[in-house]
Coordinates of C-alpha atoms and ligand atoms in Angstrom, one line a residue:
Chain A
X28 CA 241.4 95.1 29.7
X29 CA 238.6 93.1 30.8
X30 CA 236.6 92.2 33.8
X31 CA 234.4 89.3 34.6
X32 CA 231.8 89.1 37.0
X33 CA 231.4 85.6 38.5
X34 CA 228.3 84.7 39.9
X35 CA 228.1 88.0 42.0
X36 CA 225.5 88.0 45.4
X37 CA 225.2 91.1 47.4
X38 CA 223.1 92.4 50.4
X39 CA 223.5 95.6 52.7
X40 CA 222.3 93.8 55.7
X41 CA 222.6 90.1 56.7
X42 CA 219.8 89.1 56.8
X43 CA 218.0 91.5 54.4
X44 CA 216.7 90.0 50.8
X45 CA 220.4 90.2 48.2
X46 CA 220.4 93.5 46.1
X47 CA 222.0 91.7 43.7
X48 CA 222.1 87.7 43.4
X49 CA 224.5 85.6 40.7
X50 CA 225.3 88.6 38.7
X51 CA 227.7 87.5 35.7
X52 CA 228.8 89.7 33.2
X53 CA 231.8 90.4 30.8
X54 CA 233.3 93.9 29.7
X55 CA 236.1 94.2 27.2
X56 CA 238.2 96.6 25.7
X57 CA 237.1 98.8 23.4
X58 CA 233.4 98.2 23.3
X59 CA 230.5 100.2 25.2
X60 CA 228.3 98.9 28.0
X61 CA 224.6 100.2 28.8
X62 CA 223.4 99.3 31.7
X63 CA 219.7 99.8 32.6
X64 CA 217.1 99.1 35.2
X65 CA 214.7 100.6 37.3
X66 CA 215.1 102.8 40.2
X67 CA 216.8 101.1 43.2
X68 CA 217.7 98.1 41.1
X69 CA 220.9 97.8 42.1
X70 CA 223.1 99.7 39.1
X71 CA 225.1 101.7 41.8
X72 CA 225.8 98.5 43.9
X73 CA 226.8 96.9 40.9
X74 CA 229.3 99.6 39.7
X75 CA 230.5 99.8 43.8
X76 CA 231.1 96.3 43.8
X77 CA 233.4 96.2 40.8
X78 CA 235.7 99.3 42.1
X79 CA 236.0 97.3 45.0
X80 CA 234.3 99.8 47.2
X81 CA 231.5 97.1 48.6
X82 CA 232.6 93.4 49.0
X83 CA 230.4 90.7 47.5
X84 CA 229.2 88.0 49.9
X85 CA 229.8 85.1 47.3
X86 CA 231.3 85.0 43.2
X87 CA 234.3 86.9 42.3
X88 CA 235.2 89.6 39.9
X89 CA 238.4 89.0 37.5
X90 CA 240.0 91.9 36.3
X91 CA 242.6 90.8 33.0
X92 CA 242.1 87.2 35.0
X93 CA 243.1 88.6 38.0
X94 CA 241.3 88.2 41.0
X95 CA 240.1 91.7 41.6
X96 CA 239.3 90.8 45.8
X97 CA 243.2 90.5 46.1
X98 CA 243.9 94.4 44.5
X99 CA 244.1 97.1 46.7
X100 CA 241.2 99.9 46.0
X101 CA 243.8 102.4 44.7
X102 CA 245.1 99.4 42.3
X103 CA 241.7 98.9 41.0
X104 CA 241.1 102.6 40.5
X105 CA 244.3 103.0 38.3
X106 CA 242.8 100.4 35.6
X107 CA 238.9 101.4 36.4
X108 CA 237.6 105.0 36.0
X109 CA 234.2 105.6 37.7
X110 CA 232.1 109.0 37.3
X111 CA 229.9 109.3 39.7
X112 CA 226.4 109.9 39.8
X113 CA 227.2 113.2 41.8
X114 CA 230.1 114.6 40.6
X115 CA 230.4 116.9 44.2
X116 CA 231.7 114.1 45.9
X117 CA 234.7 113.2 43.4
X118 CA 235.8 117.0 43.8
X119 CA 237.7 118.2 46.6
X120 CA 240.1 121.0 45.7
X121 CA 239.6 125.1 46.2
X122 CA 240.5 125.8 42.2
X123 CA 240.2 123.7 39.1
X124 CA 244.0 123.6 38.9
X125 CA 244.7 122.5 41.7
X126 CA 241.6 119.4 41.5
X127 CA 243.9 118.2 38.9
X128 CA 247.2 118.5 39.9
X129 CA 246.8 117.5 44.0
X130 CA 246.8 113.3 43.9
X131 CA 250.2 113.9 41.8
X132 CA 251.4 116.3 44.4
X133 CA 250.6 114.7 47.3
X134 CA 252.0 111.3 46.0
X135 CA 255.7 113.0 44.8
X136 CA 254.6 112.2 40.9
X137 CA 253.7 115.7 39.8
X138 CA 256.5 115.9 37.1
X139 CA 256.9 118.6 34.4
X140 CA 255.5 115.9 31.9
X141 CA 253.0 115.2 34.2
X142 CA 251.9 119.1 34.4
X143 CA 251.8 119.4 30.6
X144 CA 250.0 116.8 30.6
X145 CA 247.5 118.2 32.7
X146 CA 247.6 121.3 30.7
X147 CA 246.8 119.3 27.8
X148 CA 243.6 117.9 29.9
X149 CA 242.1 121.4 30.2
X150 CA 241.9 121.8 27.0
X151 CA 240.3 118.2 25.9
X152 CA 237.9 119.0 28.6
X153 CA 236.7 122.4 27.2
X154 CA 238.0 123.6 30.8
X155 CA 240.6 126.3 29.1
X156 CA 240.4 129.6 31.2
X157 CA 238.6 128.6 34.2
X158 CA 241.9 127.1 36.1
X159 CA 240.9 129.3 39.2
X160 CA 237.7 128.9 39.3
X161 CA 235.9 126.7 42.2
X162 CA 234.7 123.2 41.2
X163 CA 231.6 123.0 43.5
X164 CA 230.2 126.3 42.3
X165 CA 230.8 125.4 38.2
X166 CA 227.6 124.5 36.1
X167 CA 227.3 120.3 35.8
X168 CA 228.3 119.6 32.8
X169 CA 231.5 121.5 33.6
X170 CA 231.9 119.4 37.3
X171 CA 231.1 116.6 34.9
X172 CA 234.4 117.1 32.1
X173 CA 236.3 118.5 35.2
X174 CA 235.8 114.8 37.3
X175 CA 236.3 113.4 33.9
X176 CA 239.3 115.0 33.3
X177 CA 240.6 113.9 36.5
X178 CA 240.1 110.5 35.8
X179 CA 241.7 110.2 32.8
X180 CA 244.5 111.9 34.1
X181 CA 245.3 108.7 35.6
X182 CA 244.9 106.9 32.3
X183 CA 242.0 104.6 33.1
X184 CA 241.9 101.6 31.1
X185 CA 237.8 101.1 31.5
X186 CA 235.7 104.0 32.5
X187 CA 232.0 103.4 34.4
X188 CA 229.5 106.1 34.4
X189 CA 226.7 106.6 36.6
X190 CA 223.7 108.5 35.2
X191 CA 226.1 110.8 33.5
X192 CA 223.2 112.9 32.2
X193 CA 221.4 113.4 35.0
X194 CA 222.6 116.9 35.4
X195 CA 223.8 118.6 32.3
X196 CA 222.7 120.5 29.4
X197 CA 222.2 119.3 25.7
X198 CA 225.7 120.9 24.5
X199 CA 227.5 119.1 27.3
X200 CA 225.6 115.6 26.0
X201 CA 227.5 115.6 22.7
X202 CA 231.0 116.4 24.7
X203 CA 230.2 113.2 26.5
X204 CA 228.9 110.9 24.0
X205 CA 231.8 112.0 21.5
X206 CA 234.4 111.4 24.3
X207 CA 232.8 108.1 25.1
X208 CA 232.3 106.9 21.8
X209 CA 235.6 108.1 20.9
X210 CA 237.6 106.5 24.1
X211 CA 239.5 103.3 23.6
X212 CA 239.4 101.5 26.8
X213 CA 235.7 100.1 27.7
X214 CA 233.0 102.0 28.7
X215 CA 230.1 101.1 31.2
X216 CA 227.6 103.7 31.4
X217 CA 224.0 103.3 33.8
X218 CA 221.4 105.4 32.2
X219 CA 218.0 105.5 31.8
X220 CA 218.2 108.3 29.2
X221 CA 217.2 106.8 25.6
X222 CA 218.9 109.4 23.6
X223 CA 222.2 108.8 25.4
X224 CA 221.7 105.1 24.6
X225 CA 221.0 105.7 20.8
X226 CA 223.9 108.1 20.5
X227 CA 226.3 105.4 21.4
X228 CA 228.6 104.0 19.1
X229 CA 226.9 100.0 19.3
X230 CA 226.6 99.9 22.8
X231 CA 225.5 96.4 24.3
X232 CA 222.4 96.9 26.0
X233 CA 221.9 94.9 29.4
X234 CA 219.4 95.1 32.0
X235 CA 219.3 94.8 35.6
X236 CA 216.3 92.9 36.8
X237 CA 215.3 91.1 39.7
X238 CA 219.3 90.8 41.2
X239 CA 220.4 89.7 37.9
X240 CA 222.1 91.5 34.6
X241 CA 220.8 90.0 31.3
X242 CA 221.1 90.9 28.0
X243 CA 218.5 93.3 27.1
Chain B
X28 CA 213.1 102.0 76.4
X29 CA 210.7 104.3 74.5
X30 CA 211.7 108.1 75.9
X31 CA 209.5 110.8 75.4
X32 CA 211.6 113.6 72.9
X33 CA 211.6 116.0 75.6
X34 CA 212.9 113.5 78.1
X35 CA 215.8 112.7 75.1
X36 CA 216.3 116.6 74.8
X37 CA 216.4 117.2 78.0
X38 CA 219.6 114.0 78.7
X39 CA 221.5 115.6 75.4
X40 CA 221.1 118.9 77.3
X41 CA 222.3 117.8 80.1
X42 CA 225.1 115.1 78.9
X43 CA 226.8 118.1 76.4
X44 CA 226.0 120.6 79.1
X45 CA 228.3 118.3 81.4
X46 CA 231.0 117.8 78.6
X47 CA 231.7 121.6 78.6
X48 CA 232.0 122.2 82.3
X49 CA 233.8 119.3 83.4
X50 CA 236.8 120.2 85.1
X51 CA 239.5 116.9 84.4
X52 CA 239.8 113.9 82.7
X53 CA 238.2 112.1 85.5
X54 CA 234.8 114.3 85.3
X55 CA 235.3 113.7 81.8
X56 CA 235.4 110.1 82.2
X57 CA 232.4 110.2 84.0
X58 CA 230.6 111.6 81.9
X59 CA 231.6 109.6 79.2
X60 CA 230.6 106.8 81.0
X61 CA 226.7 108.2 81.6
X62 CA 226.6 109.0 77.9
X63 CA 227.1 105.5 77.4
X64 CA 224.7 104.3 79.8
X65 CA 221.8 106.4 78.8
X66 CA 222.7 105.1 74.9
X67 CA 222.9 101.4 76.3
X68 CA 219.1 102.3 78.3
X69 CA 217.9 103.1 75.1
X70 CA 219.0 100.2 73.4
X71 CA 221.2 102.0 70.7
X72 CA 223.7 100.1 69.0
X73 CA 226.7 101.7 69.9
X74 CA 229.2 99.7 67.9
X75 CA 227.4 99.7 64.6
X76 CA 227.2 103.4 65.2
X77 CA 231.1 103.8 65.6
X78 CA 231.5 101.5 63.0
X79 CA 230.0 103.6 61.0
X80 CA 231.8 106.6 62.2
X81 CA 235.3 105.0 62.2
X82 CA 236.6 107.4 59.6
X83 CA 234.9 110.4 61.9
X84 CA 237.1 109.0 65.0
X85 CA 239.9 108.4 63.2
X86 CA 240.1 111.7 62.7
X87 CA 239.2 112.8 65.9
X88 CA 242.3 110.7 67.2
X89 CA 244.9 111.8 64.6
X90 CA 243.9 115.7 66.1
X91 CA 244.2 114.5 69.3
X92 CA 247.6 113.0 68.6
X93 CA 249.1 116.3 66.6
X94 CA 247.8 117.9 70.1
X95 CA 249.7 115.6 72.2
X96 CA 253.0 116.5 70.1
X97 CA 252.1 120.3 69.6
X98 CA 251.0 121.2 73.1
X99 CA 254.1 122.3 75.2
X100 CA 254.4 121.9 79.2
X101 CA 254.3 119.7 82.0
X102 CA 256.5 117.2 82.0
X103 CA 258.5 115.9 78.4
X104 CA 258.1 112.3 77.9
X105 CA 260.2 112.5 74.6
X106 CA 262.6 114.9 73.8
X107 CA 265.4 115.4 70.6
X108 CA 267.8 117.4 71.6
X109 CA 265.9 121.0 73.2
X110 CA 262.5 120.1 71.5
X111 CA 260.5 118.3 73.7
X112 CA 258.2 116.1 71.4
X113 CA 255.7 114.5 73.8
X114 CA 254.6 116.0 77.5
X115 CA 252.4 114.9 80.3
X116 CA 250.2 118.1 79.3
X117 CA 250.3 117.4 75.8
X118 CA 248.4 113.7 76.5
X119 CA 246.6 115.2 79.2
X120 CA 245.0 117.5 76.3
X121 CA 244.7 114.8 73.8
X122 CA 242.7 112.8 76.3
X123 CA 240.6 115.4 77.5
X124 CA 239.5 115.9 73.5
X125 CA 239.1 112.7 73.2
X126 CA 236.5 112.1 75.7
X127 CA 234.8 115.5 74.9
X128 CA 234.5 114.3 71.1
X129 CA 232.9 111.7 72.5
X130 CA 230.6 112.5 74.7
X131 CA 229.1 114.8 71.8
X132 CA 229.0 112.1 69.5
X133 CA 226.8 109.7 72.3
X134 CA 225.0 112.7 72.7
X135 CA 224.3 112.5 69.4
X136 CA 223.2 109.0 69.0
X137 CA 220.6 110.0 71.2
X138 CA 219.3 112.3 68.8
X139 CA 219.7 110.7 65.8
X140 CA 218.1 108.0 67.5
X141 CA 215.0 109.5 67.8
X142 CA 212.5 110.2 65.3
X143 CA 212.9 114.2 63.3
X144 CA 209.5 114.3 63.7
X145 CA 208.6 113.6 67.3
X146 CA 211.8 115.9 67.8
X147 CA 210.4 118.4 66.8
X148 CA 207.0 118.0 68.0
X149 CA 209.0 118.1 71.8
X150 CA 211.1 121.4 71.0
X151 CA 207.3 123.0 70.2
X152 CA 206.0 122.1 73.4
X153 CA 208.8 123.3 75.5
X154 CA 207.6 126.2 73.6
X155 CA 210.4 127.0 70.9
X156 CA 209.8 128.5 67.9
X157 CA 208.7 126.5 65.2
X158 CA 211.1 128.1 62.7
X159 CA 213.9 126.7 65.2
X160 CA 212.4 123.7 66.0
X161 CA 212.4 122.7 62.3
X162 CA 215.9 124.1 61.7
X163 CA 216.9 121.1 64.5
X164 CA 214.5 118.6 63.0
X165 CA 216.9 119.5 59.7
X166 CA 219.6 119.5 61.1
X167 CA 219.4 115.6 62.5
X168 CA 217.6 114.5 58.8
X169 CA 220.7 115.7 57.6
X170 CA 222.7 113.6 59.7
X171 CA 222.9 110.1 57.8
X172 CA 223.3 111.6 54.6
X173 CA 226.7 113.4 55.8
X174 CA 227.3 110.7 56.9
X175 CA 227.2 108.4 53.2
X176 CA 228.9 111.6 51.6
X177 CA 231.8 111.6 54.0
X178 CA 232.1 107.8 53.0
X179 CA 231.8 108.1 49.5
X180 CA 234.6 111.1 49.5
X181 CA 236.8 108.9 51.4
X182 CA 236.5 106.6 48.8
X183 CA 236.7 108.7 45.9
X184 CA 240.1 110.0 47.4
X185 CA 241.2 106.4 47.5
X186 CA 240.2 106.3 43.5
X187 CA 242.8 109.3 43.0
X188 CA 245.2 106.9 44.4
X189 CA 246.0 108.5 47.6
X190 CA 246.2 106.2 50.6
X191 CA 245.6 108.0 53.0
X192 CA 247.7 105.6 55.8
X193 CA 250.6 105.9 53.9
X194 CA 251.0 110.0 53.7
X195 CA 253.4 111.9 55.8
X196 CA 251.9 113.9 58.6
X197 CA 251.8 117.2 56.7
X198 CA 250.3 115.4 53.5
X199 CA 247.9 113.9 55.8
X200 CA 246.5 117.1 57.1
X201 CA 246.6 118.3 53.5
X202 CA 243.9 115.7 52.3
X203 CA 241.6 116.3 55.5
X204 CA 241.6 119.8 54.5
X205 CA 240.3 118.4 51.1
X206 CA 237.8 116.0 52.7
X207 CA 236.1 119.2 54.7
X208 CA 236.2 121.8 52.3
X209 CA 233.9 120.4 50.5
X210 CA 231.7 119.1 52.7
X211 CA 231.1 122.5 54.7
X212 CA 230.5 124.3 51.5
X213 CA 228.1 121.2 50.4
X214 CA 226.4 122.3 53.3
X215 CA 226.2 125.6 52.6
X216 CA 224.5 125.0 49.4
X217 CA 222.4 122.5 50.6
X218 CA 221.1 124.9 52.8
X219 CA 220.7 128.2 50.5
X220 CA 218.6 125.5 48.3
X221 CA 216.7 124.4 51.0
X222 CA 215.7 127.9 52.5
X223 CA 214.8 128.7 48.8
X224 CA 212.3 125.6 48.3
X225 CA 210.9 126.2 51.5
X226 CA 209.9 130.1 50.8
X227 CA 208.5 128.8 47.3
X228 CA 206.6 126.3 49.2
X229 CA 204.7 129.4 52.1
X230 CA 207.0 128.2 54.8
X231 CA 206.0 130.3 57.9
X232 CA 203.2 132.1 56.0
X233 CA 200.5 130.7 58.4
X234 CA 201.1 132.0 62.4
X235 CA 199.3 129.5 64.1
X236 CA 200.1 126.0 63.4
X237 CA 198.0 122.9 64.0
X238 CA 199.5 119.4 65.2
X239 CA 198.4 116.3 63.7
X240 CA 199.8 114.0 66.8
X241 CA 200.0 114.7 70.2
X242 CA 203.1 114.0 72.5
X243 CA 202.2 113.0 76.2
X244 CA 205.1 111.6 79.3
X245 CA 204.7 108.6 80.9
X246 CA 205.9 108.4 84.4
X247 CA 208.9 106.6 83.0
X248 CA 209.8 109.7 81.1
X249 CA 209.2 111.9 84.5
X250 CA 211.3 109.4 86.5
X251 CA 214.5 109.3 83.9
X252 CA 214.3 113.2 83.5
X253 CA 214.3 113.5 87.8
X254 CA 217.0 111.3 88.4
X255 CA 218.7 113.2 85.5
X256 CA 218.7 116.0 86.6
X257 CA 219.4 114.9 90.7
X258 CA 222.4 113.3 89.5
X259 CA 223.3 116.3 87.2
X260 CA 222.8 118.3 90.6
X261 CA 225.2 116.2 92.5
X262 CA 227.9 115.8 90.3
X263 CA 228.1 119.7 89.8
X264 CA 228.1 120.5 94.2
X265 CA 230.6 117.7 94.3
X266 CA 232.7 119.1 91.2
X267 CA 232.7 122.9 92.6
X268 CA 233.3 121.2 96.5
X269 CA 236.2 119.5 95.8
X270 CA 237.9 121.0 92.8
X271 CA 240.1 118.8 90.3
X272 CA 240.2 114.8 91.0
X273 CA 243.2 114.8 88.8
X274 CA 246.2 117.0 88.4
X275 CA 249.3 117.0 85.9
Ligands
LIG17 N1 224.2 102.2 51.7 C1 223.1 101.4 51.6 N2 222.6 100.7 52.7 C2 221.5 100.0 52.6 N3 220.8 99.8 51.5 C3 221.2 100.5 50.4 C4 222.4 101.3 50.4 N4 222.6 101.8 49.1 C5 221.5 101.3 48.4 N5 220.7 100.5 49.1 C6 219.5 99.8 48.6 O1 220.0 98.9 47.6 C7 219.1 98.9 46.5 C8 219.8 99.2 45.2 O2 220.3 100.6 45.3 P1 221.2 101.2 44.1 O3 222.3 100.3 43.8 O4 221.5 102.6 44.5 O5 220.1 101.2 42.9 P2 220.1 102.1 41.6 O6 221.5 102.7 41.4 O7 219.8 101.0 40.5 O8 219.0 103.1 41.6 C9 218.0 99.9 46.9 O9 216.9 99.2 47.4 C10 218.6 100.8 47.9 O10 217.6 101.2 48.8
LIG18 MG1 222.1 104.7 41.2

């Protein structure tokens, strides 16, 4: 697994000053990614762009050499994981369960592998006991390892993170930073959080300044 | 045009009041087609706006077509067997919804056009209370960002790997359900949170409230709100005079 980022511009608007101008950037397999910059510097642009969810106005993004512009969204999300920054809006389903087991339903894939499998997930994700309960009403670090949980359940190659500590509690930090150190596709996590940055296992530290990513 | 928010209020009022009473699709239409005129008068960009709300009219028109198929009656334009599939009523439904969805959704350009502020500050003078008035003023704040969420849960559904254009009716129906659950019960807790911020902060403790701006009309805003509500008059005695304009 690896993506490139060519030479990326980006604005919202037209005629608006680029969020984001000649961003390039390479993530690999098995190695960690931390990605800071201030507020409003464009780190959830950035991480929209490469799940294909925003289209850049010039450069390209190559994921394993492949341009990624010519991959449908649900392609792109089979090899890219992405956490996001509020984990209610990656949550849809009445019961944990169900959160898990739905995409495999609705798409006629939900096999009886497939649902030990998912078994198997609950209990990685410290999430044993609470199949009934209702994802928008659990703490967040439990939304957190739940939306993880669904993610992986599709066996994502390279995982990003948005501010993953922005809402949980110290005993959910070292879930996270064990699973991410610990996870054998790449990781790209946005943080501003120090400690989260110094628990990871030799992260590469770039920064997001001014429209550009550099190596901080 | 710059509108006074009372003379805004006062065209939603009348535009959504219109939208309910109207007695066929060709009130209906009519109505539709004011909504759009006051929107174009006040310079709102009406395509941007849909563009934004494509996913929001998509699936206003994939209930209008399970209506169209479910609704039995009139005349059956498609029929298996004993089961007729499509009827004249059926569309006549669908359309009706149609132009009913959006003539609400015009009517609420106009709003969210305006500023939350100066809304609010025209609900006080027509003398509501301030609790409610604010509760409106929410209400539109709120607007744009259900707006983002509903996008960004679109898109996280597309990340599970369900494409949504692809599903079988049934399935399709399924994953709305998803897409509104949680957005109605986001709003629930948005709002408990709210309502508990605000009582932390002395919200409503003081009686008498002072105004920092002041609202005045211009005669422009007097002229739109009489011919508003002269043509409002007119199409309602020529609505109850001569009954339906269009029949199945
Ligand atoms: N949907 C949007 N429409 C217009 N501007 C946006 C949108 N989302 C973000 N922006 C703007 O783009 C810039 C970068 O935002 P973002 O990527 O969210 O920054 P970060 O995640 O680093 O805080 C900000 O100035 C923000 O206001
Ligand atoms: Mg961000």
């Amino acid at each position: 697994m690896k993506i490139e980022l060519n030479n990326l511009t980006f604005s919202y608007k037209k005629r608006s000053a680029p969020v984001l101008e000649g961003v390039g950037a390479v993530f690999e397999q098995g190695k960690r990614y931390a990605l800071t910059g201030r507020n409003g510097s464009g780190k959830t642009t950035l991480a929209n762009l490469i799940l294909g969810l925003l289209k850049p106005q010039n450069g390209n993004i190559l994921i394993n050499g492949e341009d990624a512009a010519k991959m449908s969204a649900a392609l792109r999300a089979k090899k890219i994981g992405y956490l996001f920054q509020n984990p209610d809006l990656q949550l849809f389903a009445p019961t944990v369960m169900e959160e898990l087991a739905f995409p495999f339903e609705l798409t006629g894939t939900l096999t009886e592998e497939k649902q030990d499998e998912l078994q198997r997930m609950l209990t990685i994700f410290h999430l044993n006991g609470m199949e009934e309960r209702f994802p928008l009403t659990m703490s967040g670090g439990e939304k957190q390892r739940l939306a993880l949980a669904t993610v992986m359940s599709r066996h994502a190659e390279f995982l990003i993170l948005d501010e993953p500590t922005s809402a949980i509690d110290r005993e959910c930090r070292s879930f996270l930073t064990n699973f991410i150190n610990g996870f054998a596709g790449g990781a790209l996590v946005i943080t501003h959080d120090e400690e989260l940055i110094a628990s990871l296992d030799s992260p590469h530290l770039l920064k997001l300044e001014g429209g550009r990513v550099h190596e901080a | 045009m710059r509108l006074d928010p009372r003379a805004r209020l006062l065209l939603i009022l009348l535009i959504t009041t219109l939208a309910v009473l109207a007695k066929d699709i060709a009130y209906l239409a009519i109505v539709f087609f004011a909504a759009l005129a006051v929107n174009a008068m006040l310079k709102i960009n009406i395509i941007g706006a849909a563009k934004r709300m494509r996913h929001f009219i998509w699936l206003i028109l994939f209930i209008a077509i399970v209506q169209s198929l479910t609704v039995k009656g009139g005349t059956a334009l498609l029929s298996v067997g004993k089961i007729n599939f499509l009827t004249t009523k059926g569309i006549g439904f669908a359309a009706e919804f149609v132009l009913r969805m959006g003539i609400i959704l015009l009517a609420g350009l106009i709003a969210a056009s305006s500023d939350g502020r100066e809304m609010t500050d025209g609900l006080l003078k027509l003398g509501m209370p301030y609790e409610l008035a604010f509760m409106s003023a929410i209400a539109l704040r709120f607007l744009p960002v259900f707006r983002d969420e509903f996008v960004a849960r679109i898109n996280a559904m597309a990340m599970r790997g369900i494409d949504i254009k692809r599903l079988s009716l049934p399935k399709k129906l399924k994953v709305y359900g998803y897409l509104i659950l949680p957005a109605v019960s986001g709003c629930v807790i948005k709002s408990e949170e709210l309502a508990r911020s605000m009582s932390a902060r002395g919200f409503g403790a003081e009686k008498k409230r002072t105004m920092l701006r002041a609202l005045k009309l211009t005669w422009t805003d007097w002229l739109v709100m009489i011919i508003a509500v002269l043509l409002t008059a007119a199409y309602l005695v020529f609505m109850y005079t001569y009954g339906n304009l269009f029949v199945l």
